Structures are given as structure tokens and as C-alpha cells.
XYZ file of C-alpha atoms in Angstrom:
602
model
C -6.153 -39.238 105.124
C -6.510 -42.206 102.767
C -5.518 -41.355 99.147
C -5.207 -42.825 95.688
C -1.905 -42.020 94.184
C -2.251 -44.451 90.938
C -4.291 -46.611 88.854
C -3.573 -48.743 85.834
C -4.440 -51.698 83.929
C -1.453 -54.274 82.958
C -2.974 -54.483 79.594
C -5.592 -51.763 78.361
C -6.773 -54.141 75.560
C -9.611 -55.485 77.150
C -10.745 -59.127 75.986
C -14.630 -61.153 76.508
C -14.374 -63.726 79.411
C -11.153 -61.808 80.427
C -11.005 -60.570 84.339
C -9.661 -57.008 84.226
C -8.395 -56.358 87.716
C -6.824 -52.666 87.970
C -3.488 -52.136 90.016
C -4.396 -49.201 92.655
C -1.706 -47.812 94.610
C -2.674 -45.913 98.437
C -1.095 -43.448 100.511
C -2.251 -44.356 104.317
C -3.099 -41.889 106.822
C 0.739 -42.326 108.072
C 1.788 -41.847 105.184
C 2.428 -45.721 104.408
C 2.175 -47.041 100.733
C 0.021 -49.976 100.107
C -2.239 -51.864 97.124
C -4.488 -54.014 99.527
C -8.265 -53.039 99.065
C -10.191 -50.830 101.576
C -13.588 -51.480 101.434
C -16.857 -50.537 103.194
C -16.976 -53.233 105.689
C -13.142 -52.505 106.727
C -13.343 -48.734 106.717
C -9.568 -47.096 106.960
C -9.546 -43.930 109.619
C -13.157 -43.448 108.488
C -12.669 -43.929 104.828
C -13.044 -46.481 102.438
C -12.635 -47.168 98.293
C -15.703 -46.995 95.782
C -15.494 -48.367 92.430
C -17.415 -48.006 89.354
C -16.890 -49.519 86.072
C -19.058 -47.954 82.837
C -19.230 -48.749 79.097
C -18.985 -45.957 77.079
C -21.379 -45.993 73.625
C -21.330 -43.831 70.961
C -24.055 -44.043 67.911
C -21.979 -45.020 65.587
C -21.236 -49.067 64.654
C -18.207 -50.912 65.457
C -16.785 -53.794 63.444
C -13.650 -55.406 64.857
C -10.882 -57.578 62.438
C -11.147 -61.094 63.214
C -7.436 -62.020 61.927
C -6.209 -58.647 64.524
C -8.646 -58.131 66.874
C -7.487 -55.106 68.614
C -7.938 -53.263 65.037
C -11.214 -52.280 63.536
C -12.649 -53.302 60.278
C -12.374 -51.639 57.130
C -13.674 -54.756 54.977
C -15.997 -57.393 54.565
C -15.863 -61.100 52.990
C -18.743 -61.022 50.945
C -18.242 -64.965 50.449
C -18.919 -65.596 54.111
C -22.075 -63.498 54.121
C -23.570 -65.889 51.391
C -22.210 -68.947 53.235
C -23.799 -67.889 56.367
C -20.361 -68.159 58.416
C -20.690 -66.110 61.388
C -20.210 -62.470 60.263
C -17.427 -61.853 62.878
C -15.493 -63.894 60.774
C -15.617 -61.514 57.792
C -14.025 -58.587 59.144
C -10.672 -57.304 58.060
C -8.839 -54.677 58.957
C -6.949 -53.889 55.483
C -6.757 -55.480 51.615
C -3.260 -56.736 52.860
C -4.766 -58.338 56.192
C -7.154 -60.149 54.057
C -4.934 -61.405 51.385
C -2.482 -62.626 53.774
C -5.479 -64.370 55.357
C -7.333 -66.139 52.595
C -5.336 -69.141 52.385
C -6.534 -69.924 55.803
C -9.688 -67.726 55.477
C -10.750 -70.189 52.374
C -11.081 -73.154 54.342
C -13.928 -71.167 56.177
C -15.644 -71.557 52.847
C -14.938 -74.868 52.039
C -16.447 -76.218 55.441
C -19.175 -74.136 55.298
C -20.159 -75.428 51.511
C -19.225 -78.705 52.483
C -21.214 -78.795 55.749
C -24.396 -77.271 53.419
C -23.837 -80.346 51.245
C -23.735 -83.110 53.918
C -26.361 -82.188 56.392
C -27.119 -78.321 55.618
C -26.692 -77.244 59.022
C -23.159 -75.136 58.437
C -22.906 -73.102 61.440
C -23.704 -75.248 64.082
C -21.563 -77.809 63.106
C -18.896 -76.232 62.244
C -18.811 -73.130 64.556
C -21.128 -73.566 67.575
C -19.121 -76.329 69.332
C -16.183 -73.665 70.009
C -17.517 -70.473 68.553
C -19.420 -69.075 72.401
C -18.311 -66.026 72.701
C -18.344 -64.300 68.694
C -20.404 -61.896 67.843
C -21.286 -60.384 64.238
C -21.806 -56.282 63.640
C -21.270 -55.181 66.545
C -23.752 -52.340 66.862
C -23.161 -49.130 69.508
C -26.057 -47.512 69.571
C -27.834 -49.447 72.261
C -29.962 -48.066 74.944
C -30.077 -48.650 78.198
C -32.699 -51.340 78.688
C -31.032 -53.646 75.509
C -28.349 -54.077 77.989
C -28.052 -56.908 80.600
C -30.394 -55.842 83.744
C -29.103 -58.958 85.650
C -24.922 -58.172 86.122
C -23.009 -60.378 88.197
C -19.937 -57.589 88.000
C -19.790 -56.169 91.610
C -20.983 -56.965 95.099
C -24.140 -56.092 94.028
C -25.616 -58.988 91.633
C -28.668 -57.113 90.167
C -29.056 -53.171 89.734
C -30.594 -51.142 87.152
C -28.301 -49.823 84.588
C -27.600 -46.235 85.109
C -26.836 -43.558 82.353
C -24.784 -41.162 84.110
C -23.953 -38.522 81.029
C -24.282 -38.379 77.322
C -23.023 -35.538 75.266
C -21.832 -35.410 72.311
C -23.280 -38.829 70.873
C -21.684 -41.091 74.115
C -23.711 -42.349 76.430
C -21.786 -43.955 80.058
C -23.554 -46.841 81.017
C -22.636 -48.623 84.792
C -21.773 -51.850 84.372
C -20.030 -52.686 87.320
C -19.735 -51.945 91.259
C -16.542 -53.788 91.566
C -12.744 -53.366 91.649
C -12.197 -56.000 88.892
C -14.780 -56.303 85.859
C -14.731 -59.248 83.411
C -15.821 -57.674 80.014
C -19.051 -59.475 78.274
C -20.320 -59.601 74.745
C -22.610 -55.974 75.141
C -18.539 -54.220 75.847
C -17.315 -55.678 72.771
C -16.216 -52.278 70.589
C -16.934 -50.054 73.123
C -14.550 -48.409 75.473
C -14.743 -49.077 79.827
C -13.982 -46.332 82.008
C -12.950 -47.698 85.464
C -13.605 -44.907 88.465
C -11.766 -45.361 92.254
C -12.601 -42.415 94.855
C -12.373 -42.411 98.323
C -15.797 -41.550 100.469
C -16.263 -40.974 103.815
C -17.370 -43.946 105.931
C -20.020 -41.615 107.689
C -21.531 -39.298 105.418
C -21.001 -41.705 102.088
C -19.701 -38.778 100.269
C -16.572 -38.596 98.298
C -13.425 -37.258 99.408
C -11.525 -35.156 96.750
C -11.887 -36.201 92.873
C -12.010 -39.835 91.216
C -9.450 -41.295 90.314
C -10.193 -42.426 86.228
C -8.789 -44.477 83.290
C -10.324 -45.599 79.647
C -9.351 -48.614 78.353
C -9.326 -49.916 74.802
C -12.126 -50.751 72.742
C -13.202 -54.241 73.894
C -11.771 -56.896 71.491
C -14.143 -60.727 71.285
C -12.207 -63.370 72.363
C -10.268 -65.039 69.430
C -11.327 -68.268 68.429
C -9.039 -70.543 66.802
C -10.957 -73.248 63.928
C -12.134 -76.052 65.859
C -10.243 -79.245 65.218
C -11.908 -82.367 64.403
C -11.646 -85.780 65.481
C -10.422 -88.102 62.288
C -11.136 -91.762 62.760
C -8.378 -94.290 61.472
C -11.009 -97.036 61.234
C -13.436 -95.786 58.399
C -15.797 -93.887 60.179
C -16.946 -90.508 60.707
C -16.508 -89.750 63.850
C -18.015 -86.276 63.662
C -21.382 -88.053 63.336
C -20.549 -90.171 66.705
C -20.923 -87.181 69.044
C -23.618 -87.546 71.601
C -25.457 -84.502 73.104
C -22.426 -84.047 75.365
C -20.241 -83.507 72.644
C -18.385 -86.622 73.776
C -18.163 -90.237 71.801
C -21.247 -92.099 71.782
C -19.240 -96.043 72.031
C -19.236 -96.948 75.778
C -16.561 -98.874 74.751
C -13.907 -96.096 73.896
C -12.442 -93.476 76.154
C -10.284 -90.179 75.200
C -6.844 -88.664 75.869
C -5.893 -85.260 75.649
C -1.934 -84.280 76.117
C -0.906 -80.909 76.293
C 1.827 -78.527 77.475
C 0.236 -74.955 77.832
C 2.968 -72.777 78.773
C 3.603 -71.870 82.103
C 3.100 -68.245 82.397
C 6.588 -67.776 84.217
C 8.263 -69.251 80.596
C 5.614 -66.847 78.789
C 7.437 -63.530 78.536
C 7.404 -61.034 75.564
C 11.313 -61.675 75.379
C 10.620 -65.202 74.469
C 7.714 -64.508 72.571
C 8.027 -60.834 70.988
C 5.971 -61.394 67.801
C 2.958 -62.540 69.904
C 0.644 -59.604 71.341
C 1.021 -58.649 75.182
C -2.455 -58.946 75.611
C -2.475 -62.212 74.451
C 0.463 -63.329 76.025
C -1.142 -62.041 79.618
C -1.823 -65.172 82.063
C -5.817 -63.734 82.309
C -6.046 -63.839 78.572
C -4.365 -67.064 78.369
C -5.952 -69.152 81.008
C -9.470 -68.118 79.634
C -8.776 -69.511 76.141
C -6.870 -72.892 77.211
C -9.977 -73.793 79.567
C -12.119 -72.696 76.250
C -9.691 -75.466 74.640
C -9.494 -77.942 77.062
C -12.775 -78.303 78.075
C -14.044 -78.159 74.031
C -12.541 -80.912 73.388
C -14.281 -83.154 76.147
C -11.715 -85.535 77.135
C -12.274 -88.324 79.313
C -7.813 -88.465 80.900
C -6.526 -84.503 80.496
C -2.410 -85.035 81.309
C -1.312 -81.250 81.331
C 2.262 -80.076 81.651
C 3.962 -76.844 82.899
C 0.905 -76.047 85.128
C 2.081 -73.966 87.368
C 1.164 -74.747 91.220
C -0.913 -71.901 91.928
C -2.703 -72.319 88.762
C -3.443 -75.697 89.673
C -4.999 -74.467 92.757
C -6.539 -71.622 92.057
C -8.040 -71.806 88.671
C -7.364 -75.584 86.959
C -8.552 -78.013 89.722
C -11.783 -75.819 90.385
C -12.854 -74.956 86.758
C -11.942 -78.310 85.258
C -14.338 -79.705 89.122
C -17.412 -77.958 87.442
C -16.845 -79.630 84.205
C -17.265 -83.080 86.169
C -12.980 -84.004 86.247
C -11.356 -84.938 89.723
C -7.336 -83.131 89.968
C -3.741 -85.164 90.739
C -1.271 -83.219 90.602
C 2.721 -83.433 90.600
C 4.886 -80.258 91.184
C 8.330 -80.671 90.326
C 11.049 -80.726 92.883
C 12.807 -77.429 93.850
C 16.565 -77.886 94.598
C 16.781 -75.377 91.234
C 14.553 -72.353 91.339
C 14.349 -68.947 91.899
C 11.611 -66.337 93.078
C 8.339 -67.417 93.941
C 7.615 -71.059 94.727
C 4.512 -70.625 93.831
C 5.312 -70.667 90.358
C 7.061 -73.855 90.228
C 5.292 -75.814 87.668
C 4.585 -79.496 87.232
C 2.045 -82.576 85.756
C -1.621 -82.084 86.298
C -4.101 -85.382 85.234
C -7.642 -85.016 84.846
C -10.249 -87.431 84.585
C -13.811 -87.519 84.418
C -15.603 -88.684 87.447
C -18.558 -90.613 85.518
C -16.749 -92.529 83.318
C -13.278 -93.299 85.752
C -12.659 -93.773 89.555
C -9.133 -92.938 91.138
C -7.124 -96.490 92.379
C -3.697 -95.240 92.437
C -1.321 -92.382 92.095
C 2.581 -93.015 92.257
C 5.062 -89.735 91.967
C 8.238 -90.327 89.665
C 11.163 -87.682 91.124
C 13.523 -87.713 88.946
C 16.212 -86.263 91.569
C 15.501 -88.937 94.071
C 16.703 -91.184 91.397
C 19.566 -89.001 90.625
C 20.445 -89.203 94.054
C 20.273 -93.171 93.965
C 22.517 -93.514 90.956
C 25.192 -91.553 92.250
C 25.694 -93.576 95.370
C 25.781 -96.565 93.612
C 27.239 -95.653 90.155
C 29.493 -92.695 90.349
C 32.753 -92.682 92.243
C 33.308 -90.037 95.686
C 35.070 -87.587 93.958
C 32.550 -87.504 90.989
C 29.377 -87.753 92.802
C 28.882 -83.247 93.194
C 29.292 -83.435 89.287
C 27.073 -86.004 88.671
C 24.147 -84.732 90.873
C 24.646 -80.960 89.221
C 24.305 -82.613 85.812
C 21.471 -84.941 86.839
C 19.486 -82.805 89.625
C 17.112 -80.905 87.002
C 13.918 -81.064 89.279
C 12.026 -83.240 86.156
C 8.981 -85.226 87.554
C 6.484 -87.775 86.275
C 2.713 -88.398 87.739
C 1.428 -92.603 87.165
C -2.038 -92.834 87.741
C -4.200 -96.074 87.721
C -8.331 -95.644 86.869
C -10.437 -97.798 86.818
C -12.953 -97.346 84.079
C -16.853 -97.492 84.900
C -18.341 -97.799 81.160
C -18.235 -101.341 79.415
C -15.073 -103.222 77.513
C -16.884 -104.139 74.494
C -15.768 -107.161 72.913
C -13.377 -108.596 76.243
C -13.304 -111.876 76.678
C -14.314 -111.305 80.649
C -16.737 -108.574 80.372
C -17.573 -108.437 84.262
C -13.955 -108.271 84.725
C -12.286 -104.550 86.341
C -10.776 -102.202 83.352
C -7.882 -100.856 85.148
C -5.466 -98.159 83.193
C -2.163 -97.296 83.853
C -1.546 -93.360 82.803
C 1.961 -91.430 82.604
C 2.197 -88.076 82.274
C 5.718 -86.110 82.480
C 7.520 -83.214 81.592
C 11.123 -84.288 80.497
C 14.346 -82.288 80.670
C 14.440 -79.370 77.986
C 18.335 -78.466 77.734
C 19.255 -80.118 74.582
C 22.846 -80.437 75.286
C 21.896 -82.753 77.830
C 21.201 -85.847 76.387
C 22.316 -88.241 78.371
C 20.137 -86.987 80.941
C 17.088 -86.875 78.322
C 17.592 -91.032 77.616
C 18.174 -91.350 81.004
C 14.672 -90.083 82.663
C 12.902 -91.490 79.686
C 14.784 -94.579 80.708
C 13.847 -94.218 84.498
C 10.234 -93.789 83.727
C 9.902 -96.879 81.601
C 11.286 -99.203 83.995
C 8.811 -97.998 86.949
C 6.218 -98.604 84.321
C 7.339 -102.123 83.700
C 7.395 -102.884 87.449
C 3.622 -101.460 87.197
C 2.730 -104.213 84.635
C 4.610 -106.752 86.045
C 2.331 -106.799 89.126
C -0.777 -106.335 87.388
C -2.639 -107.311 83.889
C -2.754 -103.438 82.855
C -2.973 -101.272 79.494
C -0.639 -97.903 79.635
C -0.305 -94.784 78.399
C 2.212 -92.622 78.429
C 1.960 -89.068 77.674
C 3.657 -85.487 77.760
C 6.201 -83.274 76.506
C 9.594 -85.016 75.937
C 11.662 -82.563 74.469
C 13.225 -84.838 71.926
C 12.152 -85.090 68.479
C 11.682 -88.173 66.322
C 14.515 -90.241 65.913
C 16.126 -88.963 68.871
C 17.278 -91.973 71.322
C 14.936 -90.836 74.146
C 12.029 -91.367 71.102
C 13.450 -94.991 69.794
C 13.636 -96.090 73.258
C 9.814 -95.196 73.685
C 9.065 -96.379 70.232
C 11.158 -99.404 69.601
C 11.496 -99.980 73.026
C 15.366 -100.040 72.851
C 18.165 -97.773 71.112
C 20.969 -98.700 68.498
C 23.973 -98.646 69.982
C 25.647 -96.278 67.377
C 23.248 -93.354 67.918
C 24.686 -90.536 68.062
C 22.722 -89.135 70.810
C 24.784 -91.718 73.251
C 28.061 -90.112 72.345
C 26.939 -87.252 74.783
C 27.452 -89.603 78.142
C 30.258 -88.142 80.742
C 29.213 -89.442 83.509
C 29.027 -93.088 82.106
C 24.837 -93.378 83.266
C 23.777 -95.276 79.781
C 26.690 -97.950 79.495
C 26.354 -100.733 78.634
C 24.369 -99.714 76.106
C 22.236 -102.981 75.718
C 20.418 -102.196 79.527
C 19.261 -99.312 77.470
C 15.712 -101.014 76.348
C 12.478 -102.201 78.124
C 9.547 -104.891 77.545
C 6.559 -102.623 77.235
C 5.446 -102.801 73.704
C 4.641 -99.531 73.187
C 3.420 -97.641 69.806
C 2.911 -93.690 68.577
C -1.036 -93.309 68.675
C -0.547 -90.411 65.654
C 1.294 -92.927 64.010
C -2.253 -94.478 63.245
C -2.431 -91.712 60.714
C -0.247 -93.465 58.760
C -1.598 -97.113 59.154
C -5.260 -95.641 58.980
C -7.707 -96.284 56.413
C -10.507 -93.740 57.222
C -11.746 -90.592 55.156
C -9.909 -87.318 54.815
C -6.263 -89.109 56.047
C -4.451 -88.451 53.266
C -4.316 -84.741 54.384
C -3.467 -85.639 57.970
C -0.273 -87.935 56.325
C 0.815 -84.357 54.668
C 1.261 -83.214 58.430
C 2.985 -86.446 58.943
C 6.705 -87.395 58.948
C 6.398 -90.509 56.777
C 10.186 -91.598 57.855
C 9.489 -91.421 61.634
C 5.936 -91.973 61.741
C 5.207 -88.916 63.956
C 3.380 -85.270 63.172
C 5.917 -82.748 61.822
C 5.512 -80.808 64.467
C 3.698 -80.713 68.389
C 5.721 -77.255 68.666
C 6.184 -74.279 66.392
C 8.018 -70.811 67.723
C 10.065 -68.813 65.492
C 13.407 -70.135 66.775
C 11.807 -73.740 66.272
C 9.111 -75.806 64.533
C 9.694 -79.327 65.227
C 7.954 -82.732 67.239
C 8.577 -82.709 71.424
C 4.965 -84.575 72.615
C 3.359 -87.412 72.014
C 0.843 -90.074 73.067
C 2.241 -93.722 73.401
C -0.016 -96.659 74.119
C 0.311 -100.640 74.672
C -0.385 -101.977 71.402
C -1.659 -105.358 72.995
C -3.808 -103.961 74.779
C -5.835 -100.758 73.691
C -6.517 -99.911 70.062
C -6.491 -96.520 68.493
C -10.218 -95.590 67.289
C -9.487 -92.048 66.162
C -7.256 -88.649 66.237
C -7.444 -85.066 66.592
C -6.630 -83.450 63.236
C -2.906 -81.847 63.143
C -2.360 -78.362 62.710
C -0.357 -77.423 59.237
C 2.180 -74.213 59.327
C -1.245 -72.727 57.241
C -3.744 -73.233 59.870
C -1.485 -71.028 62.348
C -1.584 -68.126 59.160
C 1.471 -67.033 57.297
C 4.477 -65.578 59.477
C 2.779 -66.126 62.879
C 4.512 -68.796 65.164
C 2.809 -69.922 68.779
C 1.743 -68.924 70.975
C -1.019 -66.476 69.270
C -4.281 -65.225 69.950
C -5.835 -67.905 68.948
C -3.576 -70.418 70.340
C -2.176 -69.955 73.875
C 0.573 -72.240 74.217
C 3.880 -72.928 72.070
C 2.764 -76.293 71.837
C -0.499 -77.962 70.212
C -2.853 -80.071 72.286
C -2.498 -84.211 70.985
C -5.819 -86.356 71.580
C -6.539 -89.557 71.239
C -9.805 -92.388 71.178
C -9.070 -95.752 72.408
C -10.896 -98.857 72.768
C -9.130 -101.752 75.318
C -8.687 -104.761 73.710
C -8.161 -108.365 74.740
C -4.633 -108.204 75.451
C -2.544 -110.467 72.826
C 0.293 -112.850 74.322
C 3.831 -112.374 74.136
């Protein structure tokens, strides 16, 4: 007969927004092991699997920490209650908790005062763009009709709520008819109990005892602090924001740039001091669509997305946000286990405001492959491809751009844009091969704007910091020949040293920080390396805190309007390196606003 042997949770923290999908393990009637499902409508020798999810409420109030969410609250900010922040904000879990907090916990205050002083709407402009899913006391002593009568957890999308016991001050409220359960704002404090039994296909009774197990309390889904857009021009650009959340100018489009950790690089080996529950791919993948989607980019170029991420959740939750999908998985002569987890370049872009012309896949192999017929001798060539095979790709894409160029001199001419996104090599000992697929990439671009009159971007994570030659070839658009960096070069790839340039004139957008003349830059230039124009850092972990991504842009063509604000070291709290709870990738998203210009002569 069919029996349950096991069931467990990977994680039994259980977050808001955050599928919870039990492993169940089965003993066939042959005595086979399996963990597929067995439902009604495919009965198993007469038998089939029930499940039953219920929140368990006791009368007593809950208030959860909102620097450790998994904790509960023994203290309360009495600052934010007069400043009207959201009270879920004002929970700590200990005096030490909250002192190590306030330096980042005091900027709550200052927005909040200096929100009241501007326009005296506080909350909703400084926490209701990304603050969905909070919630304040969280109170346990609900009944069964304050709770959702309309649950879409199960097969069944509306059923009464059922009390099925209370003793003792709990109460077990049904809350879902379904193997998985994706916890909502009512679980938050309370504790699920997930129920599997086996019933008999023809009576509908069960067979033996349920199988049980009680999760956590229910923890909100952390919210980092939203991050504004800075202009470099003068003007607010907070007060530019149309009902869509997205800039008002016809004339200026957004770029986001972000690598958000593929979940096969995202192990607890890596990345110890972060939480397992927040280091879980159904954790993460909630809170970087939260991101991504808050910050309403127009071009989303997105590295180490893994392939069946693409596919599965990326292309179609990014679809109902109005953004087509091109995609670029990286080669695979170097991998092991599942293919499926090969990762690569995803580009968004926003169906109403671009159309797709072009796509063009950069593999950086296939040139690998080329150079060593031509370049390397016979007996060199097995070398040379195990040095330069490192399955690295890059994804071009040309738009065209459906809103108005302001200010062109042909206004009823086509706005096409040229966009690069790419993932570069990360072995720093290699970096010869670092210059040389930066190198590779920039002269496909140049072939791109030698056949057409086109602005560029070019975006991702290069895994070289400021300074390094792979950077001063982007930046400058050639390297010295002293660098040091070109002492590493055994196979002889970047000699001579003077092809080692291109004719693109491309510039930093964050370096606008530092040109800027808007309000509130002088704390952005404090996140800013004044001797290599870049941010101080686009990655922080505790083995390194340092500059890999970046935006570049050509300068005579498209302008830089504004900026997303930088991070500091105090924004991610004291002793906590990426990823976090609040932050779900090593790296920190880079955006940009630009407005196409009437491209200067050279």
C-alpha cells in the first residue's frame, strides 16, 4: 500500500511571498521509493495524497525584529512611533541589536522629518514605493472571519476557513488545500502546520495517521531602504515620477545592471555569515523581482541568471510587468552537474517604450578557437584553448525606441540603441584573458557602429576593478603599455600592445557623480573613488569589498540625466557583508537615466 515515510521543509523559517514546497518521500505498493505527487485524479493502487496546510494562533501578540527577522521583539523605537515610520520598523530584538542598528536606523528618522518638511507626506514617499509586504503589531488573536475568505493556496480557490481545534489558547485555522503554500501577511508570527495522509480513492477516508510538521513563526519579508534616483543636472528627480513610478521626460530612458547571484554560486560555504533562509533560491528570487521590478527600468541587463530561472520564473514574471526576454547562456565545454544551471546574460526591455531590431551573441570560445588557429603555434594551440576556453559570453541587442528624442536635430528620424550586456571572466590570475574578452567585445561593438549611426551601452559585471587594464581600455579606450596587468600574457594574445585600444568614445555613467552639479551629490562623491572616477564598491563580501560592474555609455551620443544613489558600508549595517536579507545578491544593482543627444563629430 502507498505510504509516507518522510516530510520536511528545506528551510522551516517561513518568509511572506515565499513558496514553501515540502519534500515528501513514498514507499509504493512494490515497495519502490519515490517523491513524485499522487493526487486524486491519478489515484496509486486505489490511493492517493491529501494535504492540508493551517495557521496556528494563539491570543497572545507577536512583534517580530526588523534588523533579525526570525527573532521576536523585545523593544520599541519610540522615535519612529512619533515620526509615523511604519511600526515594523521599530522592532528590536535586544538593546545591543538596536545600538548596533541606529547608525543606519537614524536615517529612518532623518527621511521621515525631512519628507514631513518638504511635502508632509512621510510614509508614502519614502516607504510605500518598496515597503508592500510590512506589517506593524502583528496581532494573534484573530478570529476566523478577520482572515482572508478568498485563498488562492490549493486547488480549491475559495473555501471557508475552518477551525479545526483550539485548546489551550491556539486556535488551527486551514489555510491551504495544497502541497506547497506561499505564506501571506495574516501568517506573519504565527506558526503553519503542514498535514500529508494517504486516503482511500473509494471511500475518501484516510489510511493510517497524518503525516505532520510545524514550521517557524512566519518572518515579513525584509525590505531593504529604497534607493533614490539622484539627478546630476540640478533637479529633483524624486518629484519627476509619474503615476507609474517611472520618469515623466519622454525624452529619457533607464538602465538597470545587475549581477544577482546565481543560486548554484550561492552556497552557505561561500556565504556563511548570511542566513540559510535567506540564502534559499525561493527567498531570493522573491526579493530580486521585489528589486528589479521597483526600480522600473526601461533596458534590465542581468547577469548569472541561471537558464532555468530564465525560463521558469524571470522571462514570465518580468512578461507581466510589460518587458519582452533575450537571453544568452554561456557555452558549456566547462561544467559539471546539471545543465540546467548553467548561467548566462538576460536583457529586458519594456515593450511600450522599445521594439526588438536585433540580437547578436558574443561566444567568447568561438573566438578563442579563432585566435588559436591563427595566432598560436601547433604545439601550443591545447594550452592556449585551456587557458582561453572559459565559456564567458556577451548578449548585443539593438532597440529601437518608440517615445520622442527631444531636442534631435531630425526628430522624425528612428532612435536606434546598441546595448551590451556580459559577464566577464572571474579568475583573477587570468588577466590576460580578462583584457582580452573586454578587448573582443569592443571591437564587435565598433563593427556595430561602423555600419550604423548608433548610441551604445555597455553593461555588466567585469570582474576588474578601477584602474585595472580591462577598465582603462573601456574607459580611456586604450591601455598604457607599462601596466602591470599586461605582464601576465603567456600566450602572447595582447602584443603589440598598441592594437590594444578601440574608437568608441566611451565614459563611466557613475562617473557623472563626480562631474554633477545637482542636490545631495556631495554624499554620493563620499561613495566615490575620486582617483578613478568610479563607486568604491559594486561588490562587498567578507573576503572582498571592491568595484567589478559598471555602466559605460557613448559620450557623443546619450547624456547622463541621473543615478541611483550608491550604497555606503553603513547602509548594509555594521559587520554584515552581501548577500543579506535585505539584499540578495553579492553585488548592488547600478541604474542609470539617459537622454540621446545629437551626436557630436569626431
Amino acid at each position: 500500500m502507498l505510504s509516507v515515510l518522510r516530510v520536511h521543509l528545506p528551510s522551516d523559517i517561513p518568509i511572506v511571498g515565499c513558496e514553501l514546497s515540502p519534500y515528501v518521500l513514498l514507499r509504493r505498493p512494490d515497495k519502490t521509493f519515490t517523491t513524485d505527487d499522487v493526487p486524486e485524479s491519478a489515484p496509486l493502487d486505489g490511493h492517493f495524497l491529501r494535504y492540508k496546510w493551517y495557521r496556528i494562533q494563539s491570543d497572545r501578540k507577536v512583534a517580530v525584529c526588523s534588523v533579525h527577522p526570525s527573532e521576536q521583539a523585545t523593544l520599541q523605537c519610540l522615535g519612529c512611533v512619533k515620526a509615523k515610520i511604519p511600526v515594523a520598523k521599530s522592532y528590536h530584538c535586544s538593546p545591543k541589536c538596536f545600538s548596533d542598528a541606529w547608525q543606519h536606523h537614524r536615517v529612518l528618522h532623518d527621511r521621515a522629518a525631512s519628507a514631513v518638511n518638504e511635502n508632509g507626506n512621510e510614509e508614502e514617499e519614502i516607504f510605500g514605493r518598496f515597503n508592500s509586504t510590512g506589517s506593524g503589531v502583528i496581532s494573534a488573536s484573530l478570529t476566523g472571519s478577520a482572515s482572508s475568505t478568498s485563498l488562492t493556496n490549493g486547488s480549491t480557490p475559495l473555501y471557508p476557513t475552518a477551525v479545526t481545534q483550539r485548546s489551550g489558547g491556539e486556535t488551527w485555522f486551514e489555510v491551504g488545500r495544497s502541497k506547497t503554500y506561499t505564506p501571506t501577511t495574516d501568517d506573519i508570527g504565527h506558526v503553519l502546520k503542514f498535514e500529508c495522509v494517504v486516503i482511500d480513492a473509494e471511500t475518501k477516508l484516510p489510511v493510517g495517521h497524518p503525516n505532520t510538521l510545524l514550521t517557524s513563526r512566519v518572518i515579513p519579508a525584509p525590505s531593504p531602504s529604497p534607493r533614490r534616483l539622484i539627478s546630476v543636472g540640478g533637479a529633483d528627480m524624486m518629484g519627476q515620477l509619474d503615476s507609474d513610478g517611472r520618469l515623466s521626460s519622454s525624452g529619457t530612458f533607464t538602465v538597470l545592471s545587475y549581477n544577482i547571484l546565481s543560486d548554484s554560486y550561492a552556497s552557505s560555504e561561500l556565504y556563511s555569515y548570511c542566513p540559510s533562509w535567506a540564502l534559499s533560491w525561493p527567498y531570493r528570487r522573491q526579493n530580486l523581482l521585489r528589486e528589479i521590478v521597483g526600480y522600473r527600468a526601461d533596458i534590465v541587463c542581468l547577469q548569472e541568471v541561471q537558464c532555468d530561472h530564465f525560463d521558469e520564473f524571470f522571462a514570465p514574471e518580468l512578461d507581466k510587468h510589460g518587458y519582452q526576454a533575450l537571453y544568452k547562456r554561456k557555452t558549456n565545454e566547462i561544467y559539471s552537474g546539471n545543465i540546467h544551471t548553467i548561467d548566462g546574460c538576460a536583457t529586458f526591455f519594456r515593450r511600450d517604450r522599445f521594439s526588438h531590431v536585433k540580437k547578436y551573441e558574443v561566444e567568447f570560445n568561438k573566438a578563442a578557437q579563432s585566435l588559436t588557429e591563427v595566432a598560436v603555434q601547433t604545439t601550443q594551440k591545447k594550452v592556449a584553448l585551456n587557458r582561453l576556453v572559459k565559456d564567458n559570453v556577451a548578449l548585443i541587442v539593438v532597440l529601437e525606441a518608440k517615445f520622442t528624442n527631444q531636442g534631435a536635430d531630425n526628430p522624425g528620424k528612428r532612435q536606434l540603441l546598441c546595448v551590451a550586456n556580459t559577464h566577464v571572466n572571474v579568475q583573477q590570475e587570468l588577466k590576460d584573458v580578462k583584457i582580452w574578452q573586454v578587448h573582443t567585445l569592443l571591437k564587435g561593438l565598433e563593427k556595430i557602429a561602423a555600419s550604423a549611426d548608433i548610441p551604445m551601452l555597455v553593461c555588466g559585471d567585469f570582474n576588474s576593478v578601477p584602474g585595472s587594464a580591462p577598465h582603462s581600455l573601456l574607459a580611456m579606450g586604450k591601455v598604457d603599455p607599462l601596466h602591470p596587468d599586461l605582464l601576465v600574457d603567456p600566450l602572447a594574445i595582447l602584443r603589440p600592445h598598441s592594437k590594444l585600444t578601440h574608437q568608441l568614445p566611451l565614459v563611466s555613467a557613475y562617473s557623472a557623480f563626480l562631474r554633477g552639479i545637482g542636490l545631495g551629490l556631495e554624499q554620493q562623491r563620499r561613495r566615490m573613488d575620486p582617483a578613478t572616477n568610479e563607486p568604491l564598491f559594486t561588490n562587498c563580501t567578507r573576503d572582498f569589498i571592491g568595484t567589478l560592474d559598471y555602466i559605460f555609455y557613448t559620450a557623443d551620443s546619450l547624456t547622463v540625466e541621473s543615478l541611483l544613489e550608491l550604497l555606503d558600508e553603513d547602509s548594509l549595517r555594521k559587520d554584515t557583508a552581501l548577500p543579506s536579507p535585505e539584499w540578495s545578491s553579492d553585488h548592488i544593482a547600478l541604474l542609470a537615466e539617459f537622454r540621446c543627444v545629437p551626436r557630436t563629430r569626431r
